[in-house]
Coordinates of C-alpha atoms and ligand atoms in Angstrom, one line a residue:
M292 CA 27.9 -28.9 -43.2
S293 CA 30.7 -26.3 -43.1
Q294 CA 34.0 -27.6 -41.8
V295 CA 37.4 -26.5 -40.6
I296 CA 40.4 -28.4 -42.0
N297 CA 43.7 -28.3 -40.3
D298 CA 45.7 -27.9 -43.5
T299 CA 46.6 -25.4 -46.2
N300 CA 45.2 -25.3 -49.7
S301 CA 46.8 -22.8 -52.1
K302 CA 43.9 -23.2 -54.5
A303 CA 41.4 -22.0 -51.9
L304 CA 40.5 -18.3 -51.9
Q305 CA 43.1 -16.6 -49.6
V306 CA 41.6 -14.4 -46.9
H307 CA 43.9 -11.6 -45.8
F308 CA 43.2 -9.4 -42.8
L309 CA 44.7 -5.8 -43.2
A310 CA 44.7 -2.8 -41.0
E311 CA 44.8 0.8 -42.4
Q312 CA 48.6 1.1 -42.3
A313 CA 49.1 -2.2 -44.1
V314 CA 46.7 -1.1 -46.8
K315 CA 48.7 2.1 -47.3
N316 CA 52.0 0.2 -47.7
H317 CA 50.5 -2.7 -49.8
A318 CA 51.6 -3.6 -53.3
N319 CA 47.9 -3.3 -54.2
K320 CA 47.6 0.2 -52.8
A321 CA 46.5 1.7 -56.2
L322 CA 43.9 -1.0 -56.7
F323 CA 42.7 -0.7 -53.1
R324 CA 42.2 3.1 -53.6
Q325 CA 40.1 2.3 -56.7
L326 CA 38.0 -0.2 -54.8
K327 CA 37.7 2.3 -51.9
F328 CA 39.2 -0.2 -49.5
A329 CA 41.0 1.6 -46.8
G330 CA 41.3 -1.3 -44.3
Q331 CA 38.5 -0.1 -42.0
Y332 CA 36.5 -2.6 -40.0
K333 CA 33.6 -4.0 -42.0
Q334 CA 35.3 -3.2 -45.3
A335 CA 36.1 -6.0 -47.8
A336 CA 37.8 -6.2 -51.2
L337 CA 37.4 -9.3 -53.3
V338 CA 40.3 -9.5 -55.9
L339 CA 39.6 -12.6 -58.0
E340 CA 42.7 -12.1 -60.2
Q341 CA 44.8 -12.6 -57.1
N342 CA 42.5 -15.3 -55.7
S343 CA 42.3 -13.2 -52.6
L344 CA 39.8 -11.5 -50.3
F345 CA 41.0 -8.6 -48.2
I346 CA 39.2 -7.8 -45.0
G347 CA 39.7 -4.5 -43.1
L348 CA 40.6 -4.5 -39.4
S349 CA 41.0 -0.9 -38.3
F350 CA 38.5 0.2 -35.8
K351 CA 38.4 3.8 -34.5
P352 CA 35.7 4.7 -32.1
V353 CA 34.6 8.3 -32.5
A354 CA 34.5 9.0 -28.8
K355 CA 36.7 7.7 -26.0
N356 CA 34.6 5.4 -23.9
A357 CA 34.7 2.2 -22.1
D358 CA 32.1 0.4 -24.2
P359 CA 33.5 -3.2 -24.4
F360 CA 31.8 -3.6 -27.8
C361 CA 33.9 -0.8 -29.3
K362 CA 36.4 -3.2 -30.9
V363 CA 36.8 -5.7 -33.7
Q364 CA 34.3 -8.6 -33.2
W365 CA 35.7 -11.7 -34.9
Y366 CA 32.2 -13.3 -35.3
E367 CA 31.2 -10.2 -37.3
V368 CA 34.4 -10.3 -39.4
G369 CA 33.5 -13.9 -40.2
A370 CA 30.0 -12.9 -41.2
K371 CA 31.4 -10.2 -43.4
I372 CA 33.5 -12.8 -45.2
A373 CA 30.5 -15.0 -46.0
N374 CA 28.3 -12.0 -46.9
T375 CA 30.9 -10.7 -49.3
L376 CA 31.1 -14.1 -51.0
E377 CA 27.3 -14.5 -51.2
G378 CA 26.3 -14.6 -54.8
T379 CA 29.7 -16.1 -55.9
K380 CA 30.4 -19.8 -56.3
I381 CA 33.3 -19.6 -53.9
K382 CA 33.1 -21.9 -50.8
T383 CA 36.6 -23.1 -50.3
I384 CA 38.7 -20.5 -48.4
E385 CA 42.0 -20.3 -46.4
L386 CA 42.3 -18.0 -43.4
T387 CA 45.7 -16.3 -43.0
K388 CA 47.4 -14.7 -40.0
P389 CA 46.0 -11.3 -39.0
A390 CA 48.3 -8.6 -37.7
G391 CA 48.1 -8.1 -34.0
S392 CA 47.1 -10.5 -31.3
F393 CA 44.9 -13.3 -32.3
G394 CA 44.1 -16.4 -30.2
A395 CA 42.2 -19.7 -30.4
E396 CA 39.0 -18.1 -29.2
D397 CA 39.2 -15.5 -31.9
L398 CA 39.6 -18.2 -34.5
Q399 CA 36.5 -20.0 -33.1
R400 CA 34.4 -16.8 -33.4
L401 CA 35.8 -16.1 -36.9
A402 CA 35.0 -19.6 -38.2
L403 CA 31.5 -19.6 -36.6
G404 CA 30.8 -16.2 -38.2
I405 CA 31.6 -17.6 -41.6
M406 CA 29.6 -20.8 -41.1
Q407 CA 26.5 -19.1 -39.7
A408 CA 26.3 -16.2 -42.2
G409 CA 26.7 -18.8 -45.0
W410 CA 23.6 -20.6 -43.7
H411 CA 20.1 -19.6 -44.5
Y412 CA 16.7 -21.1 -43.8
D413 CA 16.1 -22.6 -47.2
K414 CA 13.6 -25.4 -46.4
Y415 CA 10.8 -23.9 -48.5
L416 CA 12.9 -22.4 -51.3
D417 CA 13.4 -24.0 -54.7
N418 CA 16.9 -25.5 -54.9
K419 CA 17.9 -23.0 -57.5
K420 CA 17.1 -20.2 -55.2
A421 CA 18.6 -21.6 -52.0
K422 CA 21.4 -19.5 -50.7
T423 CA 23.1 -21.7 -48.1
K424 CA 26.7 -22.4 -48.6
H425 CA 28.7 -25.1 -46.7
Y426 CA 32.2 -23.7 -46.4
T427 CA 35.4 -25.7 -46.3
I428 CA 37.8 -23.5 -44.3
Y429 CA 41.5 -24.2 -44.6
L430 CA 44.1 -22.6 -42.4
D431 CA 47.6 -21.2 -42.9
S432 CA 50.4 -22.4 -40.6
F433 CA 49.8 -19.8 -38.0
M434 CA 46.1 -20.6 -37.8
Q435 CA 46.8 -24.3 -37.7
K436 CA 48.7 -23.9 -34.4
L437 CA 45.6 -22.5 -32.8
A438 CA 43.2 -25.2 -34.2
K439 CA 43.6 -28.1 -31.8
D440 CA 41.3 -31.0 -32.3
S441 CA 39.2 -29.9 -29.3
L442 CA 38.8 -26.4 -30.8
I443 CA 37.5 -27.8 -34.1
K444 CA 35.2 -30.1 -32.2
E445 CA 33.8 -27.1 -30.3
I446 CA 33.4 -25.1 -33.5
E447 CA 31.4 -27.9 -35.0
A448 CA 29.2 -28.5 -32.0
L449 CA 28.4 -24.7 -31.7
D450 CA 27.7 -24.4 -35.5
D451 CA 25.4 -27.4 -35.3
A452 CA 23.6 -26.0 -32.2
M453 CA 23.2 -22.5 -33.6
R454 CA 21.8 -24.0 -36.8
L455 CA 19.3 -26.0 -34.7
T456 CA 18.2 -22.8 -32.8
R457 CA 17.9 -20.7 -35.9
T458 CA 16.0 -23.5 -37.8
I459 CA 13.4 -23.9 -35.2
V460 CA 12.9 -20.2 -34.7
N461 CA 12.4 -19.8 -38.4
E462 CA 10.0 -22.7 -38.8
P463 CA 6.4 -21.6 -39.6
P464 CA 4.1 -22.0 -36.6
E465 CA 2.2 -24.9 -38.1
D466 CA 5.4 -26.9 -38.5
L467 CA 6.7 -26.0 -35.1
N468 CA 4.0 -26.2 -32.5
P469 CA 4.0 -27.5 -28.9
H470 CA 3.7 -31.1 -30.0
T471 CA 6.2 -31.1 -32.8
V472 CA 8.8 -29.3 -30.8
A473 CA 8.5 -31.9 -28.0
K474 CA 9.0 -34.7 -30.5
L475 CA 12.0 -32.9 -32.0
V476 CA 13.6 -32.6 -28.5
E477 CA 13.2 -36.3 -27.9
A478 CA 14.7 -37.1 -31.3
E479 CA 17.7 -34.7 -30.9
F480 CA 18.8 -36.1 -27.5
K481 CA 18.1 -39.8 -28.2
P482 CA 21.7 -40.5 -29.2
F483 CA 23.1 -39.2 -25.8
K484 CA 23.4 -41.6 -22.9
N485 CA 23.8 -38.9 -20.2
V486 CA 20.7 -37.0 -21.2
I487 CA 17.2 -37.5 -19.7
V488 CA 14.2 -36.1 -21.6
K489 CA 10.9 -35.7 -19.8
I490 CA 7.9 -34.3 -21.5
L491 CA 4.9 -33.3 -19.4
G492 CA 1.5 -33.1 -21.1
E493 CA -1.6 -31.2 -20.3
Q494 CA -2.9 -33.6 -17.7
Q495 CA 0.3 -33.5 -15.7
L496 CA 0.5 -29.7 -16.0
E497 CA -3.0 -29.4 -14.8
S498 CA -2.4 -31.6 -11.8
L499 CA 0.8 -29.8 -10.9
G500 CA -1.3 -26.6 -10.8
M501 CA 0.5 -24.8 -13.6
Q502 CA -2.3 -22.5 -14.5
G503 CA 0.0 -20.0 -16.0
V504 CA 1.0 -22.4 -18.8
M505 CA -2.4 -24.0 -19.1
F506 CA -4.5 -20.7 -19.4
V507 CA -2.2 -19.3 -22.0
G508 CA -2.1 -22.4 -24.2
R509 CA -5.8 -23.4 -23.7
A510 CA -7.3 -22.0 -26.9
S511 CA -4.8 -23.8 -29.2
R512 CA -5.5 -27.1 -31.0
Y513 CA -2.0 -28.1 -29.7
Q514 CA -2.1 -28.3 -25.9
P515 CA 1.0 -27.2 -24.0
R516 CA 4.0 -29.3 -23.3
L517 CA 6.7 -28.8 -20.6
V518 CA 10.0 -30.0 -21.9
H519 CA 12.6 -30.9 -19.2
V520 CA 16.0 -32.1 -20.3
T521 CA 18.6 -33.1 -17.8
L522 CA 22.3 -33.4 -18.8
K523 CA 24.2 -35.6 -16.3
P524 CA 27.9 -34.8 -15.9
S525 CA 30.6 -37.5 -16.2
G526 CA 31.8 -36.9 -12.6
K527 CA 30.3 -36.0 -9.2
V528 CA 27.7 -33.1 -9.3
K529 CA 29.2 -29.9 -7.9
N530 CA 27.0 -27.3 -9.6
R531 CA 23.4 -27.4 -10.7
I532 CA 22.2 -24.9 -13.4
C533 CA 18.6 -24.4 -14.6
L534 CA 18.2 -22.8 -18.1
I535 CA 14.7 -21.7 -18.9
G536 CA 13.4 -20.4 -22.2
K537 CA 10.1 -18.8 -23.2
G538 CA 8.4 -21.2 -25.6
I539 CA 5.4 -19.5 -27.2
T540 CA 5.3 -21.2 -30.5
Y541 CA 2.9 -18.5 -31.8
D542 CA 1.8 -15.3 -30.1
S543 CA -1.3 -14.0 -31.7
G544 CA -1.8 -11.9 -28.6
G545 CA -4.9 -13.9 -27.6
L546 CA -8.2 -12.0 -27.2
D547 CA -6.1 -8.9 -26.9
I548 CA -5.2 -9.7 -30.4
K549 CA -2.2 -8.1 -32.1
T550 CA -2.5 -6.0 -35.2
D551 CA -1.1 -7.3 -38.5
Q552 CA 2.2 -5.5 -38.2
H553 CA 2.8 -6.8 -34.7
M554 CA 1.6 -10.3 -35.3
K555 CA 3.9 -11.1 -38.3
T556 CA 7.1 -12.7 -37.0
M557 CA 5.5 -14.0 -33.8
K558 CA 6.5 -17.5 -34.8
M559 CA 9.8 -16.4 -33.1
D560 CA 8.2 -16.1 -29.7
M561 CA 9.8 -19.4 -28.7
A562 CA 13.3 -18.1 -29.4
G563 CA 14.2 -18.4 -25.7
G564 CA 13.3 -22.1 -25.7
A565 CA 15.2 -22.5 -29.0
T566 CA 18.2 -20.8 -27.5
M567 CA 18.3 -23.1 -24.5
F568 CA 17.7 -26.1 -26.8
G569 CA 20.8 -25.1 -28.7
V570 CA 22.9 -24.6 -25.6
A571 CA 21.8 -28.0 -24.2
K572 CA 22.5 -29.7 -27.5
A573 CA 26.0 -28.2 -27.8
L574 CA 26.8 -29.2 -24.2
A575 CA 25.5 -32.7 -24.6
Q576 CA 27.9 -33.0 -27.6
L577 CA 30.8 -31.6 -25.7
G578 CA 30.1 -33.2 -22.3
L579 CA 30.1 -31.7 -18.8
K580 CA 32.4 -32.8 -15.9
N581 CA 30.7 -31.7 -12.7
T582 CA 27.7 -29.7 -13.7
E583 CA 24.1 -31.0 -13.8
L584 CA 22.3 -28.9 -16.4
H585 CA 18.5 -28.7 -16.5
W586 CA 16.8 -27.1 -19.5
L587 CA 13.1 -26.3 -18.9
S588 CA 10.7 -24.8 -21.4
A589 CA 6.9 -24.7 -21.5
F590 CA 5.8 -24.7 -25.1
A591 CA 2.4 -23.2 -25.7
E592 CA 0.5 -21.4 -28.4
N593 CA -1.3 -18.1 -27.5
M594 CA -4.4 -18.3 -29.7
I595 CA -8.0 -17.1 -29.7
G596 CA -11.3 -19.1 -29.6
P597 CA -14.0 -20.1 -27.3
D598 CA -11.4 -21.6 -24.9
S599 CA -9.3 -18.4 -24.7
Y600 CA -8.3 -17.1 -21.4
K601 CA -9.5 -13.6 -20.8
A602 CA -8.4 -10.2 -19.4
D603 CA -10.0 -10.2 -15.9
D604 CA -9.2 -13.9 -15.3
V605 CA -7.3 -14.6 -12.1
I606 CA -4.7 -17.3 -12.4
T607 CA -3.2 -19.3 -9.6
T608 CA 0.4 -20.1 -10.6
Y609 CA 2.4 -23.1 -9.6
S610 CA 3.9 -21.2 -6.7
G611 CA 0.4 -20.4 -5.3
Q612 CA 0.8 -16.7 -6.1
T613 CA -2.2 -15.2 -7.9
V614 CA -2.1 -13.0 -11.0
E615 CA -4.9 -11.0 -12.5
V616 CA -4.8 -10.9 -16.2
Y617 CA -4.9 -7.4 -17.6
N618 CA -3.8 -8.2 -21.1
T619 CA -3.7 -11.6 -22.7
D620 CA -0.8 -10.5 -24.8
A621 CA 1.5 -10.4 -21.8
E622 CA 1.4 -14.2 -21.8
G623 CA 5.1 -15.0 -21.7
R624 CA 5.5 -14.0 -18.0
L625 CA 2.6 -16.2 -17.0
T626 CA 4.2 -19.3 -18.5
L627 CA 7.6 -18.3 -17.2
A628 CA 6.2 -17.8 -13.7
D629 CA 5.3 -21.5 -13.5
V630 CA 8.5 -22.8 -14.9
L631 CA 10.7 -20.5 -12.8
S632 CA 9.1 -21.7 -9.6
Y633 CA 9.2 -25.3 -10.8
A634 CA 13.0 -24.8 -11.4
T635 CA 13.5 -23.7 -7.8
T636 CA 12.4 -27.1 -6.6
F637 CA 15.6 -28.6 -8.0
K638 CA 17.6 -26.3 -5.7
P639 CA 19.8 -24.9 -8.5
D640 CA 22.9 -22.8 -7.9
Y641 CA 21.9 -20.6 -10.8
I642 CA 18.8 -19.9 -12.8
V643 CA 19.1 -18.2 -16.2
D644 CA 16.1 -17.5 -18.4
A645 CA 15.9 -16.2 -22.0
A646 CA 12.7 -14.8 -23.3
T647 CA 11.3 -12.7 -26.2
L648 CA 9.4 -11.0 -23.5
T649 CA 8.7 -7.3 -24.3
G650 CA 8.6 -4.8 -27.1
A651 CA 9.9 -2.4 -24.5
A652 CA 13.3 -4.2 -24.5
I653 CA 13.7 -3.5 -28.2
G654 CA 12.8 0.2 -27.6
A655 CA 15.4 0.4 -24.8
V656 CA 18.4 -1.5 -26.2
S657 CA 17.5 -1.9 -30.0
E658 CA 17.1 -4.9 -32.2
R659 CA 20.8 -5.7 -31.8
F660 CA 21.1 -6.0 -28.0
T661 CA 19.8 -8.2 -25.3
A662 CA 18.6 -6.6 -22.0
L663 CA 20.1 -8.4 -19.1
M664 CA 18.7 -8.2 -15.5
G665 CA 18.8 -10.2 -12.4
N666 CA 18.9 -10.5 -8.6
D667 CA 22.5 -11.5 -8.0
A668 CA 25.4 -9.2 -8.6
K669 CA 28.0 -11.9 -9.0
L670 CA 25.9 -13.9 -11.4
I671 CA 25.1 -10.8 -13.4
D672 CA 28.8 -9.9 -13.7
S673 CA 29.9 -13.3 -14.8
L674 CA 27.3 -13.5 -17.5
L675 CA 28.0 -9.9 -18.7
D676 CA 31.7 -10.7 -18.9
T677 CA 31.0 -13.8 -21.0
F678 CA 28.6 -12.1 -23.4
R679 CA 31.1 -9.2 -23.9
A680 CA 34.0 -11.6 -24.5
E681 CA 32.0 -13.5 -27.1
G682 CA 30.9 -10.2 -28.7
E683 CA 27.2 -10.9 -28.3
Y684 CA 25.6 -7.5 -27.7
T685 CA 24.1 -7.4 -24.2
L686 CA 23.4 -4.4 -21.9
Y687 CA 22.8 -4.5 -18.2
T688 CA 19.4 -3.2 -17.1
P689 CA 18.9 -2.5 -13.4
M690 CA 15.5 -3.4 -11.8
P691 CA 14.8 -0.6 -9.3
E692 CA 12.7 -1.8 -6.3
S693 CA 10.8 1.5 -6.6
L694 CA 9.0 0.1 -9.7
R695 CA 7.9 -3.1 -8.0
E696 CA 4.6 -1.6 -6.8
E697 CA 3.7 -1.1 -10.5
V698 CA 3.1 -4.9 -10.9
A699 CA 1.2 -5.3 -7.6
G700 CA -2.4 -6.5 -7.8
D701 CA -5.5 -5.2 -6.3
I702 CA -7.6 -8.4 -6.0
S703 CA -4.6 -10.6 -6.6
D704 CA -0.9 -10.8 -5.6
L705 CA 0.3 -9.5 -9.0
I706 CA -1.0 -8.2 -12.4
N707 CA 0.5 -9.3 -15.7
T708 CA 1.0 -5.8 -17.1
S709 CA 2.1 -2.7 -15.2
K710 CA 0.5 0.5 -14.0
L711 CA 3.1 2.2 -16.2
D712 CA 1.7 0.4 -19.2
R713 CA 4.5 -0.2 -21.7
M714 CA 6.9 2.3 -20.3
A715 CA 10.0 0.5 -18.9
G716 CA 8.0 -2.6 -19.7
H717 CA 11.0 -4.8 -19.9
I718 CA 11.9 -3.8 -16.3
T719 CA 8.5 -4.2 -14.8
A720 CA 8.3 -7.6 -16.6
G721 CA 11.6 -8.5 -15.0
L722 CA 10.3 -7.5 -11.6
F723 CA 7.2 -9.6 -12.1
L724 CA 9.4 -12.7 -12.9
S725 CA 11.6 -12.1 -9.8
H726 CA 8.6 -13.0 -7.6
F727 CA 8.8 -16.6 -8.9
V728 CA 12.4 -17.3 -8.0
N729 CA 12.0 -16.3 -4.4
Q730 CA 10.4 -19.1 -2.5
N731 CA 9.6 -16.8 0.4
N732 CA 6.7 -15.5 -1.8
F733 CA 5.3 -19.0 -2.5
R734 CA 1.9 -19.8 -1.1
N735 CA 1.9 -23.4 -2.2
P736 CA 3.4 -25.3 0.8
D737 CA 4.0 -28.5 -1.1
I738 CA 6.8 -27.0 -3.2
R739 CA 8.5 -25.0 -0.4
L740 CA 11.0 -27.8 0.1
G741 CA 13.0 -27.1 3.3
K742 CA 14.0 -23.6 4.0
P743 CA 12.6 -21.2 1.4
Q744 CA 15.3 -19.4 -0.6
D745 CA 15.6 -16.6 -3.1
Y746 CA 17.5 -18.2 -5.9
P747 CA 20.3 -16.5 -7.9
W748 CA 18.7 -15.6 -11.2
V749 CA 19.4 -13.7 -14.4
H750 CA 16.8 -12.8 -17.0
L751 CA 17.7 -12.1 -20.7
D752 CA 15.0 -10.2 -22.7
I753 CA 16.0 -11.3 -26.2
A754 CA 13.0 -9.8 -28.0
G755 CA 15.3 -7.8 -30.3
S756 CA 18.4 -9.8 -30.5
A757 CA 16.9 -13.2 -31.3
F758 CA 15.4 -12.1 -34.7
N759 CA 16.4 -9.6 -37.4
N760 CA 13.6 -8.1 -39.4
S761 CA 15.9 -6.2 -41.7
K762 CA 19.3 -7.1 -43.0
N763 CA 20.7 -5.4 -40.0
G764 CA 24.4 -5.3 -39.6
L765 CA 26.1 -8.5 -40.6
E766 CA 23.9 -11.4 -39.7
T767 CA 21.2 -12.8 -41.9
N768 CA 17.5 -12.1 -41.9
G769 CA 15.3 -14.0 -39.4
A770 CA 16.6 -16.0 -36.4
T771 CA 20.1 -14.9 -35.3
G772 CA 21.1 -17.7 -32.9
Q773 CA 22.5 -14.9 -30.7
S774 CA 23.2 -15.9 -27.0
V775 CA 23.8 -19.6 -27.7
R776 CA 27.6 -19.2 -27.9
S777 CA 27.7 -17.1 -24.7
L778 CA 25.5 -19.3 -22.6
A779 CA 27.3 -22.4 -23.7
A780 CA 30.7 -20.8 -22.9
W781 CA 29.4 -19.6 -19.5
V782 CA 28.2 -23.1 -18.5
Q783 CA 31.6 -24.5 -19.6
Q784 CA 33.4 -21.9 -17.4
I785 CA 31.4 -23.0 -14.4
D786 CA 32.1 -26.6 -15.2
Q787 CA 35.8 -25.8 -15.2
D788 CA 35.9 -24.2 -11.7
Ligands
BES869 N1 6.1 -11.7 -27.5 C1 5.8 -10.3 -27.2 C2 7.0 -9.4 -27.1 C3 7.7 -9.1 -28.4 C4 7.4 -8.0 -29.2 C5 8.8 -10.0 -28.8 C6 8.1 -7.8 -30.4 C7 9.4 -9.7 -30.0 C8 9.1 -8.6 -30.8 C9 5.1 -10.3 -25.8 O1 4.4 -11.5 -25.5 C10 4.2 -9.2 -25.8 O2 3.2 -9.2 -26.6 N2 4.4 -8.2 -24.9 C11 3.6 -7.0 -24.8 C12 3.4 -6.8 -23.3 C13 2.3 -5.8 -23.0 C14 1.0 -6.3 -23.4 C15 2.4 -5.5 -21.5 C16 4.4 -5.9 -25.4 O3 5.6 -5.8 -25.2 O4 3.8 -5.0 -26.0
MN870 MN1 2.3 -11.4 -26.3
ZN871 ZN1 4.9 -13.2 -26.5

């Protein structure tokens, strides 16, 4: 694995960060002109004769605006370093002091960018073709002052967690199905004393009344599994958080089958579950003081066959609310409905879900961004702040009440598509989900423990941000691991308070 070493190494490739002005005054200025290196953000110049890599840092937004992403993102700078070195044999580098302000968190993002962009899903490649590089990252004296042991431990835990998330998102659907993923969860958490893993099988899901999960997963040779991982804090419980991830290990669309173009890459439809798996793994490694963390994901495969669920079926969800199926390809929200209402029975302070839920989210915010919605202004703001600080592209998406009637049913409480069809489909999907965190809607009296409550909840539609289909920007192809860093940091903040 890549590692950060709190020492210098003059033999290592020296990485220098330069802004425009420094490039103009540099002893290398003629060479830089030749290499068309002007010190702009996302420019790099590898000068092997000087054992140096020069990285540009000047960022000039074209328009004056308040977009918090209009600045140098250190994770991307790190990825630029690894991508520039791809194809060379170099894997020992030393980071040197950048001009301007630079803190420990910036170093963490920079190092993770290098480590993650150097990693590729190579499992099925011949060794000779495998591209993964494990970097040894040395630090100059300035950087060493930032790199406390705890920071290095955090970098390693996050690198490991993001690699886990990206690996399982990239795994082919036959390798990673509802049964294999459940076994992997058990194996990954086995070493941790404070972690409880509970796996519910099809009989238990049936008897709990989780028809959303069971209908969607019914036509698969691998029946659904509900994964429930609990992280116990070292001290008294002051906060309880439920993290929920969509876990469709393959989305063929079901009877409303996808076309070839849309089906390819649907192995990634469990990226929400994989994201929360990564977050839970990182936090298990780093430990929590007063926060009890629950990760819940229903893993199921949306397939076709004689056992397929059908458009026209009416499903009674765990909450008792009924949903008429209009399209078997809108399966994620049916599984999430059950899991969200199940999560409310633990009386959490916060519920956050991540899901590759709609193509509409990609249309609205692009393949780079996550669409963030929710029902609680304070929770929304605290998550947006963290995502922005981490440089993980996330845009707030309001859920207007005026669109709620679009998901209302005729012979049932709700429908699983919307009367607007795919228009604003990420928003109507969000509105659909919101019914399942508000216990006032629940019809099943058994799970309305005590006074019904509308739980603070945020929904992340990661359909675009979880997976790159093209070499898009600076990350690698396939699973990105985006959101793992921000969600882990957000839980840690709550654990501090
Ligand atoms: N998993 C897909 C959404 C998706 C699309 C994720 C592209 C990543 C990339 C989801 O289950 C789906 O099929 N959604 C439909 C919903 C529609 C039938 C209402 C969609 O977005 O088209
Ligand atoms: Mn689908
Ligand atoms: Zn799906």
